[in-house]
Amino acid sequence: MPRLIVDDAGQKKAFRVSKGRLSIGSADSAKLKLTAGGVEPEHAILVVRPEGVQVQVHKPVKIGGQSVDSGEVDLPFGAPLAVGGATITVEADEAPAKSVPAKAVPARAMPAKQAGPAAAAPKAGAARAGAPSAGAAKRGAAPSKAGAARGGARAGAAGGGRQRGGDRGAKKQGLPAWVPMVGVVAALALAVWVFSGFGSSSKADNAMTAATSQLDDGNLKTARASLSSINPAKLKPEQKTKYEALMAELEGREAFKDGSEARLRAMREVDEQLKGLVDRQFKTDPAEPEKVRLLWDRIAAWREDWPMYKDPIWLEDPNWAADMAWIAEQEQKFDSVIAKDAPYNLADAEFRAYYFLDSGIKRYNLVMPVIAAAASNTTDSTEREALEALNTLLNEEQVAYAQERFDKARQYFEEGQEVQSAAILVADIRTLTQPQLVDRAATLLLGFPKIRPILEGYERTKPETFSELMLNGKIAAFVRANLSDAGEEAQPEG
C-alpha cells in the first residue's frame, strides 16, 4: 500500500495508507491532524485508490509548487503536497521481488504450477478493501489430491523405464524380439491414458488454485482468466463444486468493484453535503427549522443523484452501510422539527444565501430558486420586500463574482494551466443562474484548443458533472458534433 510521509511543523512521521479517504486539517475530527501554521480545520481530503492518489481541495494547497485553489486533482507519487506549513508526500508501493525464471529449474524437478500462488499468504489489503470474500476464509492451502496423483504418475512413468531396462536384459536370454516392443507399447498406452486423465484434472486444479490466490489478492481480471481456462463439463463432482463456488465469489466481487468508484464519490458527497452541514451548523437544540429544511433538500437531491443507494451489493460495503444508517438516524432525529415539503420562507432564503455564498465557489443555483419560491409563497408584504431586495443584491454580486472567475480562468490559461482554467468555467456553468453569464462561461470554455479531450475526461471520470454540462445547449451541440473523434483525454479538475 502507498506510504505517506508527513512533515508537520518540523515533526516528521511516516505510515502506510490503505484504500479510502483521509481527511486532512487542524480539526480534532481530521484523520490526519496537522499542527503547522496555515492549516485550516477542514483543509483537504486524500482519496487513495488502487490506480493512484487524488486530493480533494477545500482550501488552497500547492502540489509540486503549483497552487490549487479547489477541485479534485491527481497527486503524483513523490510530488510534495503543501498544506499550510505542512508537507505531505505519497510514495508508491515497493515493486514485488522478481520470481526465478522457470528455465532455471531442471525439468523433472519443476514444481506444480500452483505452488507459487498457493503458498503465498493472502494480502491484508484484500480484506480491508471491503469486498465480500467469505469464501476465501474457507479455502485451505493443503496439497491437492491432483498433486499427489501427478506425483504417482511420475513415479509410475519412472518405474516403467526401469522395467523396460529389464526387458532388454531378458531379450539377451533368447526372448522373441517382439516381446519387449509389446511391453513398450503397453507402457506408453498406459502412460498416455494416465496423463491424459490426470492432466486435464491437474490443469483445472492448477487454474482454481491460481484463481484462489488471485481472488485473495484482489486481482479479479486475472482470476477471471484463470477460471475461463477451465471446461466445467470435464470436471469431477468435487472439482465442479469448488469451481462454482469460485465463480460465484468472482462474480460477486466483480459486481462490487464495478460500483466502487461511484460509491466513493457518493460517500464523499455524504461527508461534504450532509455530514458537513450537520457538523458545522446544527449547534442548537432544537435545531433551527431553516437548517433542517436544507438538510431534507440535500438528502433528497443526494438520493436522486444516487438511486442505487439501496443496492444490496453496495450495502455489503460496511462504510456505505454506516453512511446509510447515519442518514436514517438524522431523518428520525429531526423529523419533528419541520416537514420535508414545508414551503420556503425568508429564513430559508437568508440561510442559504449565507451557507452557499459565504466563501469558495458560490452556488447561486442553490439560492436564487429558493428566493423566488419564498417570494411566491408569502402573503406578507414586508417579507416579500425583503426577498426582492435580497434577490436584487445577489444578482448584482453575481455579475461581479462571475467577472472575477473569468479573469482567474484567463490567468490560468495564459500560464499554460488549461485544465485548471477549464475547471473554473465548468463550475461557473453549473452554479451561475444569470443566462448571459452562463452563456459567456460556455463560450470561453468551447474556445479552448484542448476542449475535446477535456470534455472526454469529464465524461469518463466525472459523469455526473458531464451530465450537468450537457444541459447547456452550446455544450451539448458541441459534444454531439465533435466528441466522438476527440483525441487524448485530459483529466478534469474540480
GROMACS .gro file of N, CA and C in nm, residues 181-338:
model
  474
  181MET      N    1   0.891  -5.503  -2.735
  181MET     CA    2   0.817  -5.398  -2.804
  181MET      C    3   0.674  -5.391  -2.755
  182VAL      N    4   0.613  -5.509  -2.732
  182VAL     CA    5   0.476  -5.511  -2.678
  182VAL      C    6   0.473  -5.444  -2.542
  183GLY      N    7   0.576  -5.471  -2.461
  183GLY     CA    8   0.581  -5.407  -2.329
  183GLY      C    9   0.592  -5.257  -2.338
  184VAL      N   10   0.675  -5.210  -2.433
  184VAL     CA   11   0.691  -5.066  -2.451
  184VAL      C   12   0.561  -5.001  -2.494
  185VAL      N   13   0.495  -5.063  -2.593
  185VAL     CA   14   0.368  -5.007  -2.643
  185VAL      C   15   0.264  -5.003  -2.533
  186ALA      N   16   0.257  -5.112  -2.455
  186ALA     CA   17   0.158  -5.115  -2.346
  186ALA      C   18   0.187  -5.008  -2.242
  187ALA      N   19   0.317  -4.992  -2.210
  187ALA     CA   20   0.353  -4.889  -2.111
  187ALA      C   21   0.320  -4.750  -2.161
  188LEU      N   22   0.350  -4.725  -2.291
  188LEU     CA   23   0.319  -4.594  -2.348
  188LEU      C   24   0.169  -4.569  -2.348
  189ALA      N   25   0.092  -4.671  -2.383
  189ALA     CA   26  -0.054  -4.654  -2.385
  189ALA      C   27  -0.106  -4.622  -2.246
  190LEU      N   28  -0.050  -4.695  -2.146
  190LEU     CA   29  -0.092  -4.669  -2.008
  190LEU      C   30  -0.055  -4.528  -1.965
  191ALA      N   31   0.068  -4.485  -2.004
  191ALA     CA   32   0.112  -4.351  -1.966
  191ALA      C   33   0.024  -4.245  -2.029
  192VAL      N   34  -0.011  -4.264  -2.159
  192VAL     CA   35  -0.098  -4.168  -2.226
  192VAL      C   36  -0.233  -4.160  -2.158
  193TRP      N   37  -0.286  -4.280  -2.120
  193TRP     CA   38  -0.417  -4.281  -2.053
  193TRP      C   39  -0.410  -4.212  -1.917
  194VAL      N   40  -0.303  -4.243  -1.841
  194VAL     CA   41  -0.290  -4.184  -1.708
  194VAL      C   42  -0.274  -4.034  -1.716
  195PHE      N   43  -0.181  -3.988  -1.803
  195PHE     CA   44  -0.153  -3.844  -1.809
  195PHE      C   45  -0.265  -3.765  -1.873
  196SER      N   46  -0.338  -3.827  -1.967
  196SER     CA   47  -0.450  -3.753  -2.027
  196SER      C   48  -0.560  -3.734  -1.926
  197GLY      N   49  -0.585  -3.836  -1.844
  197GLY     CA   50  -0.689  -3.823  -1.744
  197GLY      C   51  -0.650  -3.729  -1.633
  198PHE      N   52  -0.533  -3.755  -1.576
  198PHE     CA   53  -0.490  -3.671  -1.466
  198PHE      C   54  -0.444  -3.534  -1.513
  199GLY      N   55  -0.401  -3.523  -1.639
  199GLY     CA   56  -0.352  -3.395  -1.690
  199GLY      C   57  -0.461  -3.290  -1.693
  200SER      N   58  -0.579  -3.327  -1.749
  200SER     CA   59  -0.688  -3.230  -1.754
  200SER      C   60  -0.735  -3.195  -1.613
  201SER      N   61  -0.733  -3.297  -1.525
  201SER     CA   62  -0.775  -3.273  -1.387
  201SER      C   63  -0.677  -3.179  -1.317
  202SER      N   64  -0.547  -3.205  -1.338
  202SER     CA   65  -0.448  -3.121  -1.271
  202SER      C   66  -0.448  -2.980  -1.326
  203LYS      N   67  -0.474  -2.964  -1.455
  203LYS     CA   68  -0.484  -2.829  -1.512
  203LYS      C   69  -0.596  -2.751  -1.445
  204ALA      N   70  -0.709  -2.816  -1.426
  204ALA     CA   71  -0.821  -2.748  -1.361
  204ALA      C   72  -0.786  -2.711  -1.218
  205ASP      N   73  -0.719  -2.805  -1.147
  205ASP     CA   74  -0.678  -2.775  -1.010
  205ASP      C   75  -0.579  -2.659  -1.006
  206ASN      N   76  -0.484  -2.661  -1.101
  206ASN     CA   77  -0.388  -2.551  -1.108
  206ASN      C   78  -0.459  -2.418  -1.127
  207ALA      N   79  -0.554  -2.416  -1.222
  207ALA     CA   80  -0.625  -2.292  -1.253
  207ALA      C   81  -0.706  -2.244  -1.133
  208MET      N   82  -0.771  -2.338  -1.063
  208MET     CA   83  -0.852  -2.297  -0.948
  208MET      C   84  -0.764  -2.252  -0.831
  209THR      N   85  -0.648  -2.316  -0.814
  209THR     CA   86  -0.556  -2.271  -0.710
  209THR      C   87  -0.505  -2.130  -0.740
  210ALA      N   88  -0.471  -2.108  -0.868
  210ALA     CA   89  -0.426  -1.975  -0.908
  210ALA      C   90  -0.537  -1.872  -0.887
  211ALA      N   91  -0.660  -1.908  -0.926
  211ALA     CA   92  -0.773  -1.815  -0.910
  211ALA      C   93  -0.797  -1.784  -0.763
  212THR      N   94  -0.781  -1.884  -0.677
  212THR     CA   95  -0.797  -1.862  -0.533
  212THR      C   96  -0.700  -1.756  -0.483
  213SER      N   97  -0.573  -1.772  -0.520
  213SER     CA   98  -0.471  -1.674  -0.479
  213SER      C   99  -0.500  -1.537  -0.538
  214GLN      N  100  -0.542  -1.535  -0.664
  214GLN     CA  101  -0.569  -1.407  -0.731
  214GLN      C  102  -0.689  -1.337  -0.668
  215LEU      N  103  -0.791  -1.412  -0.630
  215LEU     CA  104  -0.905  -1.352  -0.561
  215LEU      C  105  -0.863  -1.295  -0.426
  216ASP      N  106  -0.780  -1.369  -0.354
  216ASP     CA  107  -0.734  -1.320  -0.224
  216ASP      C  108  -0.652  -1.192  -0.239
  217ASP      N  109  -0.581  -1.180  -0.351
  217ASP     CA  110  -0.500  -1.060  -0.376
  217ASP      C  111  -0.581  -0.947  -0.440
  218GLY      N  112  -0.707  -0.975  -0.474
  218GLY     CA  113  -0.790  -0.873  -0.537
  218GLY      C  114  -0.768  -0.859  -0.687
  219ASN      N  115  -0.698  -0.954  -0.749
  219ASN     CA  116  -0.672  -0.948  -0.894
  219ASN      C  117  -0.787  -1.016  -0.968
  220LEU      N  118  -0.897  -0.946  -0.981
  220LEU     CA  119  -1.018  -1.008  -1.036
  220LEU      C  120  -1.003  -1.041  -1.184
  221LYS      N  121  -0.933  -0.956  -1.258
  221LYS     CA  122  -0.918  -0.980  -1.402
  221LYS      C  123  -0.840  -1.108  -1.428
  222THR      N  124  -0.730  -1.128  -1.356
  222THR     CA  125  -0.651  -1.250  -1.377
  222THR      C  126  -0.725  -1.372  -1.322
  223ALA      N  127  -0.802  -1.354  -1.215
  223ALA     CA  128  -0.882  -1.466  -1.164
  223ALA      C  129  -0.986  -1.508  -1.267
  224ARG      N  130  -1.046  -1.412  -1.335
  224ARG     CA  131  -1.142  -1.442  -1.441
  224ARG      C  132  -1.074  -1.521  -1.553
  225ALA      N  133  -0.953  -1.481  -1.591
  225ALA     CA  134  -0.880  -1.551  -1.697
  225ALA      C  135  -0.847  -1.694  -1.654
  226SER      N  136  -0.808  -1.713  -1.529
  226SER     CA  137  -0.775  -1.847  -1.480
  226SER      C  138  -0.897  -1.938  -1.485
  227LEU      N  139  -1.010  -1.889  -1.436
  227LEU     CA  140  -1.131  -1.972  -1.434
  227LEU      C  141  -1.188  -1.994  -1.574
  228SER      N  142  -1.165  -1.899  -1.664
  228SER     CA  143  -1.215  -1.914  -1.801
  228SER      C  144  -1.140  -2.023  -1.877
  229SER      N  145  -1.022  -2.060  -1.829
  229SER     CA  146  -0.944  -2.165  -1.896
  229SER      C  147  -0.996  -2.305  -1.864
  230ILE      N  148  -1.093  -2.314  -1.774
  230ILE     CA  149  -1.145  -2.444  -1.729
  230ILE      C  150  -1.271  -2.479  -1.807
  231ASN      N  151  -1.281  -2.606  -1.848
  231ASN     CA  152  -1.404  -2.656  -1.911
  231ASN      C  153  -1.487  -2.724  -1.803
  232PRO      N  154  -1.595  -2.664  -1.755
  232PRO     CA  155  -1.672  -2.721  -1.644
  232PRO      C  156  -1.726  -2.860  -1.674
  233ALA      N  157  -1.750  -2.890  -1.802
  233ALA     CA  158  -1.808  -3.020  -1.839
  233ALA      C  159  -1.714  -3.136  -1.809
  234LYS      N  160  -1.584  -3.109  -1.798
  234LYS     CA  161  -1.486  -3.215  -1.777
  234LYS      C  162  -1.442  -3.226  -1.631
  235LEU      N  163  -1.506  -3.151  -1.543
  235LEU     CA  164  -1.466  -3.153  -1.402
  235LEU      C  165  -1.530  -3.269  -1.327
  236LYS      N  166  -1.457  -3.319  -1.228
  236LYS     CA  167  -1.513  -3.418  -1.137
  236LYS      C  168  -1.611  -3.346  -1.043
  237PRO      N  169  -1.700  -3.421  -0.978
  237PRO     CA  170  -1.801  -3.356  -0.893
  237PRO      C  171  -1.742  -3.263  -0.788
  238GLU      N  172  -1.634  -3.310  -0.718
  238GLU     CA  173  -1.577  -3.224  -0.614
  238GLU      C  174  -1.510  -3.101  -0.674
  239GLN      N  175  -1.452  -3.116  -0.795
  239GLN     CA  176  -1.391  -3.001  -0.862
  239GLN      C  177  -1.498  -2.902  -0.906
  240LYS      N  178  -1.608  -2.956  -0.956
  240LYS     CA  179  -1.714  -2.868  -1.005
  240LYS      C  180  -1.772  -2.784  -0.891
  241THR      N  181  -1.784  -2.844  -0.773
  241THR     CA  182  -1.833  -2.770  -0.657
  241THR      C  183  -1.741  -2.652  -0.624
  242LYS      N  184  -1.610  -2.679  -0.625
  242LYS     CA  185  -1.514  -2.573  -0.597
  242LYS      C  186  -1.516  -2.467  -0.706
  243TYR      N  187  -1.526  -2.512  -0.831
  243TYR     CA  188  -1.529  -2.419  -0.945
  243TYR      C  189  -1.650  -2.325  -0.934
  244GLU      N  190  -1.766  -2.381  -0.906
  244GLU     CA  191  -1.887  -2.299  -0.896
  244GLU      C  192  -1.878  -2.200  -0.780
  245ALA      N  193  -1.817  -2.243  -0.669
  245ALA     CA  194  -1.801  -2.151  -0.555
  245ALA      C  195  -1.708  -2.036  -0.591
  246LEU      N  196  -1.599  -2.067  -0.662
  246LEU     CA  197  -1.506  -1.962  -0.703
  246LEU      C  198  -1.570  -1.865  -0.802
  247MET      N  199  -1.648  -1.918  -0.896
  247MET     CA  200  -1.715  -1.833  -0.994
  247MET      C  201  -1.816  -1.742  -0.925
  248ALA      N  202  -1.889  -1.797  -0.828
  248ALA     CA  203  -1.987  -1.715  -0.756
  248ALA      C  204  -1.918  -1.602  -0.680
  249GLU      N  205  -1.805  -1.635  -0.617
  249GLU     CA  206  -1.732  -1.530  -0.545
  249GLU      C  207  -1.678  -1.425  -0.641
  250LEU      N  208  -1.623  -1.471  -0.754
  250LEU     CA  209  -1.567  -1.378  -0.852
  250LEU      C  210  -1.674  -1.283  -0.904
  251GLU      N  211  -1.790  -1.338  -0.940
  251GLU     CA  212  -1.897  -1.253  -0.994
  251GLU      C  213  -1.946  -1.152  -0.890
  252GLY      N  214  -1.954  -1.196  -0.764
  252GLY     CA  215  -1.993  -1.102  -0.659
  252GLY      C  216  -1.891  -0.993  -0.639
  253ARG      N  217  -1.762  -1.031  -0.644
  253ARG     CA  218  -1.655  -0.932  -0.628
  253ARG      C  219  -1.652  -0.836  -0.746
  254GLU      N  220  -1.675  -0.887  -0.867
  254GLU     CA  221  -1.676  -0.801  -0.985
  254GLU      C  222  -1.790  -0.699  -0.976
  255ALA      N  223  -1.908  -0.747  -0.937
  255ALA     CA  224  -2.021  -0.655  -0.924
  255ALA      C  225  -1.993  -0.550  -0.817
  256PHE      N  226  -1.928  -0.592  -0.709
  256PHE     CA  227  -1.894  -0.499  -0.602
  256PHE      C  228  -1.793  -0.395  -0.650
  257LYS      N  229  -1.691  -0.440  -0.723
  257LYS     CA  230  -1.586  -0.349  -0.769
  257LYS      C  231  -1.638  -0.253  -0.874
  258ASP      N  232  -1.730  -0.299  -0.959
  258ASP     CA  233  -1.783  -0.213  -1.064
  258ASP      C  234  -1.843  -0.085  -1.006
  259GLY      N  235  -1.898  -0.095  -0.886
  259GLY     CA  236  -1.960   0.023  -0.826
  259GLY      C  237  -1.872   0.095  -0.726
  260SER      N  238  -1.748   0.049  -0.708
  260SER     CA  239  -1.666   0.105  -0.600
  260SER      C  240  -1.631   0.251  -0.623
  261GLU      N  241  -1.598   0.288  -0.748
  261GLU     CA  242  -1.562   0.427  -0.775
  261GLU      C  243  -1.682   0.519  -0.755
  262ALA      N  244  -1.797   0.477  -0.805
  262ALA     CA  245  -1.919   0.557  -0.785
  262ALA      C  246  -1.952   0.566  -0.637
  263ARG      N  247  -1.933   0.457  -0.566
  263ARG     CA  248  -1.963   0.456  -0.423
  263ARG      C  249  -1.873   0.554  -0.348
  264LEU      N  250  -1.747   0.561  -0.386
  264LEU     CA  251  -1.656   0.656  -0.323
  264LEU      C  252  -1.703   0.799  -0.343
  265ARG      N  253  -1.747   0.830  -0.466
  265ARG     CA  254  -1.796   0.966  -0.493
  265ARG      C  255  -1.921   0.995  -0.410
  266ALA      N  256  -2.010   0.896  -0.403
  266ALA     CA  257  -2.134   0.916  -0.328
  266ALA      C  258  -2.105   0.935  -0.179
  267MET      N  259  -2.012   0.859  -0.125
  267MET     CA  260  -1.977   0.874   0.017
  267MET      C  261  -1.907   1.007   0.043
  268ARG      N  262  -1.830   1.052  -0.055
  268ARG     CA  263  -1.766   1.183  -0.040
  268ARG      C  264  -1.872   1.293  -0.032
  269GLU      N  265  -1.979   1.278  -0.110
  269GLU     CA  266  -2.087   1.377  -0.105
  269GLU      C  267  -2.162   1.370   0.028
  270VAL      N  268  -2.176   1.250   0.083
  270VAL     CA  269  -2.238   1.239   0.216
  270VAL      C  270  -2.156   1.317   0.318
  271ASP      N  271  -2.023   1.300   0.311
  271ASP     CA  272  -1.935   1.371   0.405
  271ASP      C  273  -1.946   1.522   0.389
  272GLU      N  274  -1.942   1.568   0.264
  272GLU     CA  275  -1.937   1.712   0.239
  272GLU      C  276  -2.073   1.779   0.253
  273GLN      N  277  -2.174   1.721   0.188
  273GLN     CA  278  -2.302   1.789   0.177
  273GLN      C  279  -2.395   1.763   0.295
  274LEU      N  280  -2.386   1.646   0.354
  274LEU     CA  281  -2.478   1.611   0.462
  274LEU      C  282  -2.411   1.620   0.599
  275LYS      N  283  -2.306   1.541   0.618
  275LYS     CA  284  -2.239   1.544   0.749
  275LYS      C  285  -2.175   1.680   0.776
  276GLY      N  286  -2.120   1.741   0.672
  276GLY     CA  287  -2.060   1.873   0.690
  276GLY      C  288  -2.162   1.976   0.735
  277LEU      N  289  -2.282   1.971   0.677
  277LEU     CA  290  -2.388   2.063   0.716
  277LEU      C  291  -2.426   2.043   0.863
  278VAL      N  292  -2.447   1.918   0.903
  278VAL     CA  293  -2.487   1.890   1.041
  278VAL      C  294  -2.377   1.928   1.139
  279ASP      N  295  -2.253   1.891   1.107
  279ASP     CA  296  -2.141   1.918   1.200
  279ASP      C  297  -2.119   2.067   1.221
  280ARG      N  298  -2.133   2.146   1.113
  280ARG     CA  299  -2.098   2.288   1.123
  280ARG      C  300  -2.215   2.377   1.165
  281GLN      N  301  -2.337   2.335   1.134
  281GLN     CA  302  -2.450   2.426   1.152
  281GLN      C  303  -2.549   2.386   1.260
  282PHE      N  304  -2.556   2.260   1.295
  282PHE     CA  305  -2.657   2.216   1.391
  282PHE      C  306  -2.600   2.227   1.532
  283LYS      N  307  -2.595   2.351   1.582
  283LYS     CA  308  -2.534   2.379   1.712
  283LYS      C  309  -2.637   2.401   1.822
  284THR      N  310  -2.762   2.422   1.785
  284THR     CA  311  -2.864   2.450   1.886
  284THR      C  312  -2.954   2.329   1.905
  285ASP      N  313  -3.023   2.327   2.017
  285ASP     CA  314  -3.119   2.221   2.045
  285ASP      C  315  -3.248   2.285   2.097
  286PRO      N  316  -3.357   2.279   2.023
  286PRO     CA  317  -3.371   2.206   1.897
  286PRO      C  318  -3.304   2.278   1.780
  287ALA      N  319  -3.280   2.204   1.674
  287ALA     CA  320  -3.217   2.262   1.556
  287ALA      C  321  -3.310   2.363   1.490
  288GLU      N  322  -3.251   2.464   1.427
  288GLU     CA  323  -3.331   2.568   1.361
  288GLU      C  324  -3.398   2.512   1.236
  289PRO      N  325  -3.526   2.542   1.214
  289PRO     CA  326  -3.602   2.483   1.104
  289PRO      C  327  -3.539   2.504   0.967
  290GLU      N  328  -3.485   2.626   0.941
  290GLU     CA  329  -3.429   2.651   0.808
  290GLU      C  330  -3.308   2.562   0.778
  291LYS      N  331  -3.236   2.522   0.883
  291LYS     CA  332  -3.121   2.435   0.863
  291LYS      C  333  -3.165   2.291   0.839
  292VAL      N  334  -3.266   2.248   0.913
  292VAL     CA  335  -3.320   2.114   0.892
  292VAL      C  336  -3.384   2.104   0.754
  293ARG      N  337  -3.453   2.212   0.713
  293ARG     CA  338  -3.516   2.213   0.580
  293ARG      C  339  -3.410   2.197   0.471
  294LEU      N  340  -3.295   2.259   0.489
  294LEU     CA  341  -3.186   2.242   0.393
  294LEU      C  342  -3.134   2.098   0.395
  295LEU      N  343  -3.123   2.040   0.514
  295LEU     CA  344  -3.079   1.901   0.522
  295LEU      C  345  -3.173   1.809   0.446
  296TRP      N  346  -3.306   1.832   0.459
  296TRP     CA  347  -3.401   1.749   0.385
  296TRP      C  348  -3.377   1.763   0.234
  297ASP      N  349  -3.357   1.885   0.188
  297ASP     CA  350  -3.334   1.906   0.044
  297ASP      C  351  -3.206   1.838  -0.002
  298ARG      N  352  -3.102   1.845   0.080
  298ARG     CA  353  -2.974   1.786   0.043
  298ARG      C  354  -2.984   1.633   0.037
  299ILE      N  355  -3.056   1.574   0.132
  299ILE     CA  356  -3.074   1.429   0.130
  299ILE      C  357  -3.153   1.387   0.007
  300ALA      N  358  -3.260   1.461  -0.023
  300ALA     CA  359  -3.343   1.427  -0.140
  300ALA      C  360  -3.262   1.438  -0.269
  301ALA      N  361  -3.183   1.544  -0.282
  301ALA     CA  362  -3.101   1.562  -0.402
  301ALA      C  363  -2.996   1.453  -0.412
  302TRP      N  364  -2.938   1.416  -0.299
  302TRP     CA  365  -2.836   1.311  -0.299
  302TRP      C  366  -2.896   1.178  -0.343
  303ARG      N  367  -3.014   1.146  -0.293
  303ARG     CA  368  -3.078   1.020  -0.332
  303ARG      C  369  -3.117   1.020  -0.479
  304GLU      N  370  -3.154   1.136  -0.530
  304GLU     CA  371  -3.186   1.145  -0.672
  304GLU      C  372  -3.061   1.123  -0.757
  305ASP      N  373  -2.947   1.174  -0.710
  305ASP     CA  374  -2.822   1.155  -0.782
  305ASP      C  375  -2.771   1.012  -0.772
  306TRP      N  376  -2.802   0.944  -0.661
  306TRP     CA  377  -2.751   0.809  -0.637
  306TRP      C  378  -2.868   0.715  -0.610
  307PRO      N  379  -2.948   0.682  -0.712
  307PRO     CA  380  -3.066   0.598  -0.690
  307PRO      C  381  -3.032   0.455  -0.648
  308MET      N  382  -2.904   0.416  -0.663
  308MET     CA  383  -2.863   0.281  -0.626
  308MET      C  384  -2.823   0.269  -0.479
  309TYR      N  385  -2.860   0.370  -0.398
  309TYR     CA  386  -2.813   0.371  -0.259
  309TYR      C  387  -2.866   0.252  -0.178
  310LYS      N  388  -2.973   0.188  -0.224
  310LYS     CA  389  -3.026   0.070  -0.154
  310LYS      C  390  -2.978  -0.061  -0.215
  311ASP      N  391  -2.891  -0.054  -0.313
  311ASP     CA  392  -2.842  -0.173  -0.382
  311ASP      C  393  -2.778  -0.269  -0.281
  312PRO      N  394  -2.822  -0.397  -0.277
  312PRO     CA  395  -2.764  -0.492  -0.180
  312PRO      C  396  -2.613  -0.506  -0.193
  313ILE      N  397  -2.563  -0.498  -0.317
  313ILE     CA  398  -2.418  -0.509  -0.337
  313ILE      C  399  -2.347  -0.393  -0.267
  314TRP      N  400  -2.403  -0.272  -0.282
  314TRP     CA  401  -2.341  -0.155  -0.218
  314TRP      C  402  -2.349  -0.166  -0.066
  315LEU      N  403  -2.460  -0.221  -0.017
  315LEU     CA  404  -2.478  -0.230   0.128
  315LEU      C  405  -2.384  -0.331   0.192
  316GLU      N  406  -2.319  -0.415   0.110
  316GLU     CA  407  -2.219  -0.506   0.164
  316GLU      C  408  -2.093  -0.432   0.208
  317ASP      N  409  -2.075  -0.310   0.157
  317ASP     CA  410  -1.962  -0.227   0.199
  317ASP      C  411  -1.996  -0.170   0.337
  318PRO      N  412  -1.921  -0.203   0.442
  318PRO     CA  413  -1.957  -0.155   0.576
  318PRO      C  414  -1.956  -0.003   0.587
  319ASN      N  415  -1.868   0.064   0.513
  319ASN     CA  416  -1.865   0.211   0.517
  319ASN      C  417  -1.992   0.269   0.457
  320TRP      N  418  -2.037   0.208   0.347
  320TRP     CA  419  -2.161   0.253   0.283
  320TRP      C  420  -2.279   0.229   0.376
  321ALA      N  421  -2.286   0.110   0.436
  321ALA     CA  422  -2.396   0.078   0.527
  321ALA      C  423  -2.398   0.175   0.645
  322ALA      N  424  -2.281   0.214   0.693
  322ALA     CA  425  -2.274   0.310   0.805
  322ALA      C  426  -2.328   0.446   0.763
  323ASP      N  427  -2.297   0.490   0.641
  323ASP     CA  428  -2.349   0.618   0.593
  323ASP      C  429  -2.501   0.613   0.580
  324MET      N  430  -2.555   0.501   0.530
  324MET     CA  431  -2.700   0.490   0.516
  324MET      C  432  -2.768   0.491   0.654
  325ALA      N  433  -2.703   0.427   0.751
  325ALA     CA  434  -2.759   0.428   0.887
  325ALA      C  435  -2.755   0.569   0.945
  326TRP      N  436  -2.650   0.644   0.914
  326TRP     CA  437  -2.640   0.783   0.964
  326TRP      C  438  -2.752   0.869   0.906
  327ILE      N  439  -2.780   0.855   0.776
  327ILE     CA  440  -2.888   0.933   0.714
  327ILE      C  441  -3.022   0.899   0.779
  328ALA      N  442  -3.048   0.770   0.800
  328ALA     CA  443  -3.173   0.729   0.863
  328ALA      C  444  -3.185   0.786   1.005
  329GLU      N  445  -3.073   0.791   1.075
  329GLU     CA  446  -3.072   0.846   1.211
  329GLU      C  447  -3.107   0.995   1.210
  330GLN      N  448  -3.056   1.071   1.114
  330GLN     CA  449  -3.087   1.214   1.106
  330GLN      C  450  -3.235   1.236   1.074
  331GLU      N  451  -3.288   1.154   0.984
  331GLU     CA  452  -3.429   1.167   0.948
  331GLU      C  453  -3.519   1.143   1.068
  332GLN      N  454  -3.483   1.045   1.148
  332GLN     CA  455  -3.562   1.017   1.267
  332GLN      C  456  -3.545   1.126   1.373
  333LYS      N  457  -3.424   1.175   1.388
  333LYS     CA  458  -3.392   1.272   1.492
  333LYS      C  459  -3.460   1.406   1.469
  334PHE      N  460  -3.465   1.452   1.342
  334PHE     CA  461  -3.515   1.587   1.313
  334PHE      C  462  -3.652   1.588   1.246
  335ASP      N  463  -3.717   1.473   1.245
  335ASP     CA  464  -3.845   1.463   1.174
  335ASP      C  465  -3.950   1.559   1.230
  336SER      N  466  -3.946   1.584   1.359
  336SER     CA  467  -4.049   1.668   1.422
  336SER      C  468  -4.020   1.818   1.410
  337VAL      N  469  -3.902   1.856   1.360
  337VAL     CA  470  -3.866   1.998   1.354
  337VAL      C  471  -3.941   2.070   1.243
  338ILE      N  472  -3.942   2.011   1.123
  338ILE     CA  473  -4.010   2.072   1.009
  338ILE      C  474  -4.036   1.965   0.903
   0.00000   0.00000   0.00000
